[in-house]
PDB file of C-alpha atoms in Angstrom:
ATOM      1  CA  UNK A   1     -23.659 -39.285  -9.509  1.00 44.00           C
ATOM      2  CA  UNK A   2     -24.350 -38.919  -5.790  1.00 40.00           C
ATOM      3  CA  UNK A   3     -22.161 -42.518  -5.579  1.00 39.00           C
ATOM      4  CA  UNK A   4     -18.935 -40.944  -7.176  1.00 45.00           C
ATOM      5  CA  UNK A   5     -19.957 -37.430  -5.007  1.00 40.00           C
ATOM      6  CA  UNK A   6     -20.048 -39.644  -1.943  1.00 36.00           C
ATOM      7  CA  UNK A   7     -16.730 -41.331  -2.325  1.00 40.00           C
ATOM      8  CA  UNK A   8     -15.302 -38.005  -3.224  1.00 37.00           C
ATOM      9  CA  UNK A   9     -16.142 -36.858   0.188  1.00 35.00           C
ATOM     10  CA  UNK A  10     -14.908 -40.343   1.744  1.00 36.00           C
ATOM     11  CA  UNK A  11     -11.504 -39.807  -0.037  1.00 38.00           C
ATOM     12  CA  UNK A  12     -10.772 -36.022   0.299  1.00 39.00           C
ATOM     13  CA  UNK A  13     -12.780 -34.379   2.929  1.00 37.00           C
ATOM     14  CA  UNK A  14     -14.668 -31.264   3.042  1.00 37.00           C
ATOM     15  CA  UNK A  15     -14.527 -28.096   5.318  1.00 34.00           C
ATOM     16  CA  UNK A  16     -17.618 -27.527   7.506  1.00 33.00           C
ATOM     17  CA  UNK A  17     -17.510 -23.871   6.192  1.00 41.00           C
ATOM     18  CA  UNK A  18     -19.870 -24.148   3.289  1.00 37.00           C
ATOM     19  CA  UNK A  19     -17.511 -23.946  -0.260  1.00 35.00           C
ATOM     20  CA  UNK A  20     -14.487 -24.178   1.456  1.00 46.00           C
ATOM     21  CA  UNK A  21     -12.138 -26.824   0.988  1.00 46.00           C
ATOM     22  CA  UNK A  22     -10.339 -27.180   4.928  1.00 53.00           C
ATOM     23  CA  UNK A  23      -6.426 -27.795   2.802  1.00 56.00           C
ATOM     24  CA  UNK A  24      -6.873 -30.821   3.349  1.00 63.00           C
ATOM     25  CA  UNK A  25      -5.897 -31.067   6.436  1.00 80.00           C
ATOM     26  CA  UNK A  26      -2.842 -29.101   6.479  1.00 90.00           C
ATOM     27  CA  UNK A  27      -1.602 -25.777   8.174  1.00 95.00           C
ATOM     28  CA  UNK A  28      -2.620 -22.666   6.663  1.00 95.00           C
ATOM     29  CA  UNK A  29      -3.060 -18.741   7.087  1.00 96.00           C
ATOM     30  CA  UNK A  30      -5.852 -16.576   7.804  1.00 93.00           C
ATOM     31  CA  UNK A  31      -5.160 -14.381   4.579  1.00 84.00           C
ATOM     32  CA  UNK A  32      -7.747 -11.886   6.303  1.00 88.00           C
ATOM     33  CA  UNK A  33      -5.212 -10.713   8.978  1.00 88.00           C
ATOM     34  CA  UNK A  34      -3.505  -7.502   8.253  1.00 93.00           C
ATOM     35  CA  UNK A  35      -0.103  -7.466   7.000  1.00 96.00           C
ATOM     36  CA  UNK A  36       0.610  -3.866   6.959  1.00 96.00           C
ATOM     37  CA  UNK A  37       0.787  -2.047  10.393  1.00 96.00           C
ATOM     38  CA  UNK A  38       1.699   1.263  11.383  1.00 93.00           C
ATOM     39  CA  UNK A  39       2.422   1.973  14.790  1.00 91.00           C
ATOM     40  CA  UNK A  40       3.732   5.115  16.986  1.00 87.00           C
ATOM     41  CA  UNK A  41       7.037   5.561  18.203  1.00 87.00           C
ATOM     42  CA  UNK A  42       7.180   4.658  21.951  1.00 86.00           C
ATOM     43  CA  UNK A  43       3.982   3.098  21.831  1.00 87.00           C
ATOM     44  CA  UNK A  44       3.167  -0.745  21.398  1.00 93.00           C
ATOM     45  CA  UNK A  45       2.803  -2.840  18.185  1.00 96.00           C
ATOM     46  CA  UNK A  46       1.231  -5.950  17.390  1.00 97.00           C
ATOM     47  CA  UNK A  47       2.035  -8.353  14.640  1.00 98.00           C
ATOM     48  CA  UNK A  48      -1.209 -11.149  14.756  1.00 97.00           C
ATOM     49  CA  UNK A  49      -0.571 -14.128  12.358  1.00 98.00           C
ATOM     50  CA  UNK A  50      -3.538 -16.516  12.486  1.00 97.00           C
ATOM     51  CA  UNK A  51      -3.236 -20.087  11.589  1.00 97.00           C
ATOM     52  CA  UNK A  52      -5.611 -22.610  10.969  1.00 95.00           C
ATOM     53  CA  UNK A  53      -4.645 -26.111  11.353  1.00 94.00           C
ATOM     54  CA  UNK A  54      -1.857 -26.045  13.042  1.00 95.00           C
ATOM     55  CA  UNK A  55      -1.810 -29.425  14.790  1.00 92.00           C
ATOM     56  CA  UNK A  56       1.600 -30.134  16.638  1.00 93.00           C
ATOM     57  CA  UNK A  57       3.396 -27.346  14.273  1.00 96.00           C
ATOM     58  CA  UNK A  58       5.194 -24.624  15.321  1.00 97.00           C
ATOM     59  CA  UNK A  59       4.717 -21.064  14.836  1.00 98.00           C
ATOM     60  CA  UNK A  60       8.162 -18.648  14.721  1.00 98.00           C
ATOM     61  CA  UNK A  61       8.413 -14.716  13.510  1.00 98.00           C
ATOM     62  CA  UNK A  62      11.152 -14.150  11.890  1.00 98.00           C
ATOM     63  CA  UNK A  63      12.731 -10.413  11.610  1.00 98.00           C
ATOM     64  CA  UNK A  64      13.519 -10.611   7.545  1.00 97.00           C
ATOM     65  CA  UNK A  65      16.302  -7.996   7.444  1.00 95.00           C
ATOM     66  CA  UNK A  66      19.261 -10.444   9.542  1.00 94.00           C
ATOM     67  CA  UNK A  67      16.939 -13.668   9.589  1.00 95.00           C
ATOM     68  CA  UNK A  68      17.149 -13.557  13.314  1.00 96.00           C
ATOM     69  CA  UNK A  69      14.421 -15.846  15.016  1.00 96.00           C
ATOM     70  CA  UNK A  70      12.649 -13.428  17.612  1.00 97.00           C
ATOM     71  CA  UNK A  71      10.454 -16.749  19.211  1.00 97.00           C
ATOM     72  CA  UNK A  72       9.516 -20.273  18.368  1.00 97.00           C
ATOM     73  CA  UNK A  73       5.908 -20.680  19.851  1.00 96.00           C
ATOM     74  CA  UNK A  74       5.690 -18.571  22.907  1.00 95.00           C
ATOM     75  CA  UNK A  75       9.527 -19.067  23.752  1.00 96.00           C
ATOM     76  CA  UNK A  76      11.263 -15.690  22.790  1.00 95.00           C
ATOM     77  CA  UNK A  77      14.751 -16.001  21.234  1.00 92.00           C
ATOM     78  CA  UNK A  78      16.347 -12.416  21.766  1.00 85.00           C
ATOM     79  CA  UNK A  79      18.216 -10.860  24.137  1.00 87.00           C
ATOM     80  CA  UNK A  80      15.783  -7.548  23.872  1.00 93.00           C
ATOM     81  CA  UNK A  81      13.122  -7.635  26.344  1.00 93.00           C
ATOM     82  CA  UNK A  82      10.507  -5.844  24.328  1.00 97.00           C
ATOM     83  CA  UNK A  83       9.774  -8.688  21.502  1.00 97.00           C
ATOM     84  CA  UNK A  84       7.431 -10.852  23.188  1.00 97.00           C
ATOM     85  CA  UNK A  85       5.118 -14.074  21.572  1.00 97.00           C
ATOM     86  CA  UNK A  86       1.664 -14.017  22.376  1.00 97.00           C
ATOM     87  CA  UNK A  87      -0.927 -16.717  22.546  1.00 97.00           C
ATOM     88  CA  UNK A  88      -4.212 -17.497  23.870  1.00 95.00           C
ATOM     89  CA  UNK A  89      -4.301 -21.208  24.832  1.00 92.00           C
ATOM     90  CA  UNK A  90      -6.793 -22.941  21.980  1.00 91.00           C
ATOM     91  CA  UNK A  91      -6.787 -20.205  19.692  1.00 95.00           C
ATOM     92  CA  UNK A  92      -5.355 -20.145  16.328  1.00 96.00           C
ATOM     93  CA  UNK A  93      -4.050 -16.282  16.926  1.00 97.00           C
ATOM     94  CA  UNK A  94      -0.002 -15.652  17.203  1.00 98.00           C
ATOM     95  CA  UNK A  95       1.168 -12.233  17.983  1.00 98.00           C
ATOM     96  CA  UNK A  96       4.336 -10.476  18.217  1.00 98.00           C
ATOM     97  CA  UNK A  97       4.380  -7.505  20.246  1.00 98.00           C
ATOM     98  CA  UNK A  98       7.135  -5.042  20.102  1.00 98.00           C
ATOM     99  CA  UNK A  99       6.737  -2.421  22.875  1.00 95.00           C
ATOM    100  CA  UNK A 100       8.008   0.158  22.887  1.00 94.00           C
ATOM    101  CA  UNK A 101       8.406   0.495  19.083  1.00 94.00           C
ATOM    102  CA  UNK A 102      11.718   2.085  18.060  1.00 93.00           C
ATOM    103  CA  UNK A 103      12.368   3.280  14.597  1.00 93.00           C
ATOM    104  CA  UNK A 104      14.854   1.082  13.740  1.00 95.00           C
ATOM    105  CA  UNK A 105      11.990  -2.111  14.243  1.00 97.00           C
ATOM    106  CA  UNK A 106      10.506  -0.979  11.046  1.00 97.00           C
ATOM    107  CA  UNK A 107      10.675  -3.393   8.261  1.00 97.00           C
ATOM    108  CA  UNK A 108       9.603  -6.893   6.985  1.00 98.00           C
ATOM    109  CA  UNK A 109       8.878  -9.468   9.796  1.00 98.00           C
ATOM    110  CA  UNK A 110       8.034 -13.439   8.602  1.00 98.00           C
ATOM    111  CA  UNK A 111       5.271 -15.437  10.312  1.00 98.00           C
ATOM    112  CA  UNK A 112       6.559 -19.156   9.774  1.00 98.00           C
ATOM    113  CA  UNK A 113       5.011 -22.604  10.113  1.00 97.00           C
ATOM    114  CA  UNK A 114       7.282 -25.526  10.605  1.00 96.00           C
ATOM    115  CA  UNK A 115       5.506 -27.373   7.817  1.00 94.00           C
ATOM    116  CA  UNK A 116       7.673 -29.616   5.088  1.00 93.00           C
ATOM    117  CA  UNK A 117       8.141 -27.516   3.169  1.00 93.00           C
ATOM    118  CA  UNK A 118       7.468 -24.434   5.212  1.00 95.00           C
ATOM    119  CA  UNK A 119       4.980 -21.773   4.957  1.00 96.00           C
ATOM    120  CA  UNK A 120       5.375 -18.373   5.747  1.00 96.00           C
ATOM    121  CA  UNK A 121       3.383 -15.249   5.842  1.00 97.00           C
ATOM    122  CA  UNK A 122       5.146 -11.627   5.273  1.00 97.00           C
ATOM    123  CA  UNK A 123       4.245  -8.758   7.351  1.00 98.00           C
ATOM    124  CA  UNK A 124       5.612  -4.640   7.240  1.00 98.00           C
ATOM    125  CA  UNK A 125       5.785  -2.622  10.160  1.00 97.00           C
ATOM    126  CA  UNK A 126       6.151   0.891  10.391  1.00 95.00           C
ATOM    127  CA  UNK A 127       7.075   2.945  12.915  1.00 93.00           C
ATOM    128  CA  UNK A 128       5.941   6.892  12.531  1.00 88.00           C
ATOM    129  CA  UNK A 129       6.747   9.625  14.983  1.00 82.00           C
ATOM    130  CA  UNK A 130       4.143  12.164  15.242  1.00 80.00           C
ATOM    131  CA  UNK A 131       4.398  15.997  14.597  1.00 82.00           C
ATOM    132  CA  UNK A 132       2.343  18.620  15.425  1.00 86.00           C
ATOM    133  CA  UNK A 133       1.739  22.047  14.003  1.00 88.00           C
ATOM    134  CA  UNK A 134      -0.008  25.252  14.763  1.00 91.00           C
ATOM    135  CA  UNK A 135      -2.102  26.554  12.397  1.00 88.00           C
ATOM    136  CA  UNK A 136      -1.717  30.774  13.472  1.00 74.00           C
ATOM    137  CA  UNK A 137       0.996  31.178  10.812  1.00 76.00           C
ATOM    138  CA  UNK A 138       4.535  32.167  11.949  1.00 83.00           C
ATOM    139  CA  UNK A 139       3.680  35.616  14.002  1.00 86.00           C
ATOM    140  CA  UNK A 140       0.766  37.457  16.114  1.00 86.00           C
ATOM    141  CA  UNK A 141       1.145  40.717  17.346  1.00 86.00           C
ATOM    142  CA  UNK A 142      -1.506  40.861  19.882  1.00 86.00           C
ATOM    143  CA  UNK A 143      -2.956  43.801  21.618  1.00 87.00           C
ATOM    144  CA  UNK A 144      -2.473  43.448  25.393  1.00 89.00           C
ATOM    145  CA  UNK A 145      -5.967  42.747  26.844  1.00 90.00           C
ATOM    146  CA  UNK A 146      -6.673  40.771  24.048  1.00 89.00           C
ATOM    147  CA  UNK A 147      -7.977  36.950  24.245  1.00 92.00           C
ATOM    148  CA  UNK A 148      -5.552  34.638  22.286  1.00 91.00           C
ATOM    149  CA  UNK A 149      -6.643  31.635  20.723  1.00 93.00           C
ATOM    150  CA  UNK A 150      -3.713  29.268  19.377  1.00 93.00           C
ATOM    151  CA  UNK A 151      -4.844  26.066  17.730  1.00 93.00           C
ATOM    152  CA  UNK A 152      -2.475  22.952  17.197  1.00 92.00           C
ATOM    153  CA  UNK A 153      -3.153  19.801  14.942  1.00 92.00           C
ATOM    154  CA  UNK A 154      -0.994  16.864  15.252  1.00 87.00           C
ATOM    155  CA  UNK A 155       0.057  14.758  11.896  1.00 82.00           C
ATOM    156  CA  UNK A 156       0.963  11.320  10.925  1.00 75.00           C
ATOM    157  CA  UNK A 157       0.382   9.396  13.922  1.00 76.00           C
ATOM    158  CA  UNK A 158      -2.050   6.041  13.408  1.00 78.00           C
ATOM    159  CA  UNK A 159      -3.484   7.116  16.518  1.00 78.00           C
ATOM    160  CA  UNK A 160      -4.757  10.039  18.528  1.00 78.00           C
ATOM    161  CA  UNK A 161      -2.157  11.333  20.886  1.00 80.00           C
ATOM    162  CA  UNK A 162      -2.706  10.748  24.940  1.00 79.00           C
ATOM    163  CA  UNK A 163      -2.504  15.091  25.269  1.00 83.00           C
ATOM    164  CA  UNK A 164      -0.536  17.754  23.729  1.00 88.00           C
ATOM    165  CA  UNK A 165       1.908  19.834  25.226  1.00 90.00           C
ATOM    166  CA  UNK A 166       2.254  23.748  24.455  1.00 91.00           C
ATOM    167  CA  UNK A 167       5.737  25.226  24.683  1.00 92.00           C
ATOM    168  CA  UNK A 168       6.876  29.002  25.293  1.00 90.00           C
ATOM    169  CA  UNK A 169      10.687  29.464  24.908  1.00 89.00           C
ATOM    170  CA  UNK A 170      11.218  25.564  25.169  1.00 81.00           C
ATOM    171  CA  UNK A 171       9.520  26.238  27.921  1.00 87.00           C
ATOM    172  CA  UNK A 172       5.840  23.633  29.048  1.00 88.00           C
ATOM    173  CA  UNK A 173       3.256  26.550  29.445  1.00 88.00           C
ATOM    174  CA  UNK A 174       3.054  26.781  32.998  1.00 78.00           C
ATOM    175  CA  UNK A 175      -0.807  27.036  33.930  1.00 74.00           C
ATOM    176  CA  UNK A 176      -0.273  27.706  37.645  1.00 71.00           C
ATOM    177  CA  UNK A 177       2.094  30.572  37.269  1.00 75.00           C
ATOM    178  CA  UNK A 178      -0.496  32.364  35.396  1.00 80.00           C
ATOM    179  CA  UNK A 179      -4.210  32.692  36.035  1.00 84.00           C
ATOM    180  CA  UNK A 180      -6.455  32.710  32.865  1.00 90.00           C
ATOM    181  CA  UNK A 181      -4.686  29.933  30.303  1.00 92.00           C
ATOM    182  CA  UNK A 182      -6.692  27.026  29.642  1.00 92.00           C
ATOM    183  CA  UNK A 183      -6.373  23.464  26.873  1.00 91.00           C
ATOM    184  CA  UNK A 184      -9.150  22.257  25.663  1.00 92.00           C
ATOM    185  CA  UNK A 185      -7.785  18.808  23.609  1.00 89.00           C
ATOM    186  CA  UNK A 186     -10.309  17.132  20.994  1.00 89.00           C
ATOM    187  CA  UNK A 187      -9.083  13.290  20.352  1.00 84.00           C
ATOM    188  CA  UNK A 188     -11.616  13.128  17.649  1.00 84.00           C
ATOM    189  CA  UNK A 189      -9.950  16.092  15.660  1.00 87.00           C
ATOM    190  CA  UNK A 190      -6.615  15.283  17.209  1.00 88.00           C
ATOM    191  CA  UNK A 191      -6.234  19.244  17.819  1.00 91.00           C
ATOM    192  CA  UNK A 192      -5.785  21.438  21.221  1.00 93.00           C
ATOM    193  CA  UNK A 193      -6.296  25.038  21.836  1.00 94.00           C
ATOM    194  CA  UNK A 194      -4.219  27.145  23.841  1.00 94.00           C
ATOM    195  CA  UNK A 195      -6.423  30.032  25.037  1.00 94.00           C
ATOM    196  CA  UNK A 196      -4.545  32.785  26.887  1.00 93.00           C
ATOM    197  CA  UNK A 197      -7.109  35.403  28.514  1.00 93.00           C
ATOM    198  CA  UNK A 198      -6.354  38.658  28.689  1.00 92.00           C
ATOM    199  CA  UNK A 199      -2.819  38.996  27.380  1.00 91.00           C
ATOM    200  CA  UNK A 200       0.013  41.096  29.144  1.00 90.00           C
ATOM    201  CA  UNK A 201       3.680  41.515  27.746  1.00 90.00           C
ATOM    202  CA  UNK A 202       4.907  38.776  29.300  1.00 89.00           C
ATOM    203  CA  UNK A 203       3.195  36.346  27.415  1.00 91.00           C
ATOM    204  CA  UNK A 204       4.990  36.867  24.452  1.00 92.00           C
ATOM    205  CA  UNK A 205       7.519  34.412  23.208  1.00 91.00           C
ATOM    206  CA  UNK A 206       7.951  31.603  20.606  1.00 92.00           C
ATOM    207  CA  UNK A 207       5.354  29.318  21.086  1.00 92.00           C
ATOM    208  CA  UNK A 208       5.355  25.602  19.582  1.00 91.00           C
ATOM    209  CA  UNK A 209       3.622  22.396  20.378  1.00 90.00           C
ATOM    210  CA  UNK A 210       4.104  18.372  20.289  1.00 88.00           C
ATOM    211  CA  UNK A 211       1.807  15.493  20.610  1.00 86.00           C
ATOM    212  CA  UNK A 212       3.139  13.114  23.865  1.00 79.00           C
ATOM    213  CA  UNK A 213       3.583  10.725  21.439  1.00 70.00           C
ATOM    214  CA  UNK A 214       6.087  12.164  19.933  1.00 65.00           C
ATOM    215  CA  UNK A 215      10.173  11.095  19.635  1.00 48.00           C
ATOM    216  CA  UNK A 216      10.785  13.540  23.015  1.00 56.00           C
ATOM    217  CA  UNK A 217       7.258  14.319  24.249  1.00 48.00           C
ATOM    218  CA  UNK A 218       8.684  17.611  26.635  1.00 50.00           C
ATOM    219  CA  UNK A 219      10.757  18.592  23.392  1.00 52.00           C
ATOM    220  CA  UNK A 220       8.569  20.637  20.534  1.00 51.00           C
ATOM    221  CA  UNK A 221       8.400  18.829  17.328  1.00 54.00           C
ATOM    222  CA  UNK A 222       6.389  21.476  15.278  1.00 59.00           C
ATOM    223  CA  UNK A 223       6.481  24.443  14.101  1.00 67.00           C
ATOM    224  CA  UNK A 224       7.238  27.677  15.532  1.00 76.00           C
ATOM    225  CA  UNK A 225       4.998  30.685  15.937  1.00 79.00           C
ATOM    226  CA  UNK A 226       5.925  33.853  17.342  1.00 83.00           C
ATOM    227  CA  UNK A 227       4.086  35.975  19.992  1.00 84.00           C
ATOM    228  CA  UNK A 228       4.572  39.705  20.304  1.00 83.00           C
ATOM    229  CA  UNK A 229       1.895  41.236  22.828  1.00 81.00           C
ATOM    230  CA  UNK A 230       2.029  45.063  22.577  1.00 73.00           C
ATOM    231  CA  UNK A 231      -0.058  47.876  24.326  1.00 68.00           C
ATOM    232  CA  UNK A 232      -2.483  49.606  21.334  1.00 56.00           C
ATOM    233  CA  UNK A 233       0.071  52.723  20.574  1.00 55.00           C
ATOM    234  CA  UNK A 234       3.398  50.356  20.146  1.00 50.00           C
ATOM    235  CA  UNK A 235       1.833  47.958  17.649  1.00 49.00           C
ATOM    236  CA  UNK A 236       2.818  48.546  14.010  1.00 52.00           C
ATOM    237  CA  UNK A 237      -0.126  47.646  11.921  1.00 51.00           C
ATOM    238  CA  UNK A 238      -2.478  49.874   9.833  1.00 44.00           C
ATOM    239  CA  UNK A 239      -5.799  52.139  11.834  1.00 39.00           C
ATOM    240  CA  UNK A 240      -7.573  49.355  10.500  1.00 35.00           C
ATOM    241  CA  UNK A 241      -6.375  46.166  11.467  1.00 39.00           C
ATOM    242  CA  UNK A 242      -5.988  47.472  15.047  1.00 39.00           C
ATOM    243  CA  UNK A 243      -9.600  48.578  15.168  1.00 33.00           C
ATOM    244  CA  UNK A 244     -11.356  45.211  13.833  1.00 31.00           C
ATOM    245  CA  UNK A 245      -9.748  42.613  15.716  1.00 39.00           C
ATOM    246  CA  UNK A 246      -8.817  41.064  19.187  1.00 41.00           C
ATOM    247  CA  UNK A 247      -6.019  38.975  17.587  1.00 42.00           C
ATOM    248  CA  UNK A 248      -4.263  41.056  14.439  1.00 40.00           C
ATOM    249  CA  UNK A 249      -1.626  39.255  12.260  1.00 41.00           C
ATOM    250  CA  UNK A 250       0.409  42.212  11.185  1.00 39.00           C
ATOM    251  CA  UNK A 251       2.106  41.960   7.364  1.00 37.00           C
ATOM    252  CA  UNK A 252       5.702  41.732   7.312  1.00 36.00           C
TER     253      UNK A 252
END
């Protein structure tokens, strides 16, 4: 038995990875590596094929949609500046990074090994803008005097947003003009106050908010929420509702 086992070895070869045969010898992926990637709009993505084996073989990525050849090894083939092949020298790790990320780079992209008959390895990429929206409802009416507390939560981004800007009228929130308006920004939660102390008429306006991340960062991408700020006596709500609360959401 151990004779036959022997010459088994002798003839085929065995991986040094215990109960793994090493494909004989032959290129082959890293079927660990993630194949699905989502990545924000203006912000970098990274394709990383791994393969093991490779020997003098070369490694291409392929964009699947018109078959064009973005690189061959490190050498990029395309005329756009922001495909680029990366590869650490005596690794087994190519990556194709696309930055910035446009929407119109999401799709199928094809890691390829120049192997008879070749190998390939599919991977999707999408590109998501981020949104944002404030979670007050659609309209305050705020007694003048009153601290105001806006909160803002930004959506379907794979990652947390740099900062958040806060809007009045189209308008950044200008916290120099104005004593007393502070953001306090929470990666973790991926949300950001606006807190506006001691409100005076002027304040009010539509107020909206947008992750820097987003498509146009100084544009608002969210929803809109409209400010009134009223003295006491011009502010339509019930005895009750004006009485038991700084910040009073009157019904329509």
């Amino acid at each position: 038995m151990w004779v036959a086992f022997i010459g088994f070895v002798f003839l085929f070869g065995v991986s040094a990875r215990p109960g793994h045969w090493d494909h004989l010898g032959q290129p082959y992926f890293d079927n660990n590596t993630k194949r699905e990637v989502a990545a924000t709009i203006g912000k970098a993505a990274f394709l990383l094929c791994r393969v093991r084996n490779l020997a003098d073989k070369s490694v291409s990525w392929i964009r699947k949609r018109d078959l064009h050849i973005i690189s061959v090894g490190v050498h990029t083939y395309s005329g756009d500046g922001r495909f680029v092949s990366l590869h650490p020298e005596g690794s087994d790790e190519w990556t194709l990074r696309i930055s910035p990320v446009k929407p119109a780079d999401s799709g199928a992209y094809e890691c390829q090994v120049s192997t008879e008959p070749k190998i390939s390895l599919s991977f999707r990429l999408s590109v998501v803008v981020s949104k944002a929206e404030i979670l007050n409802g659609n309209e305050l009416f705020v007694r003048s005097g009153s601290d105001i507390n806006l909160t803002c939560v930004t959506k379907d981004a794979p990652e947390a947003p740099s900062f958040i800007y806060w809007f009045r009228d189209k308008d950044v929130v200008n916290y120099a003009q104005r004593g007393g308006i502070n953001v306090l920004t929470d990666q973790k939660t991926r949300t950001s106050r606006l807190l506006i102390a001691r409100a005076i008429p002027q304040d009010s306006g539509n107020y909206t908010c947008a992750p820097s991340s987003s498509v146009k960062p100084k544009k608002s991408t969210g929803n809109l929420i409209r400010m009134v700020v009223k003295r006491l006596n011009e502010l339509h709500c019930t005895a009750l509702l004006c009485t038991s609360a700084e910040t009073i959401s009157c019904p329509q």
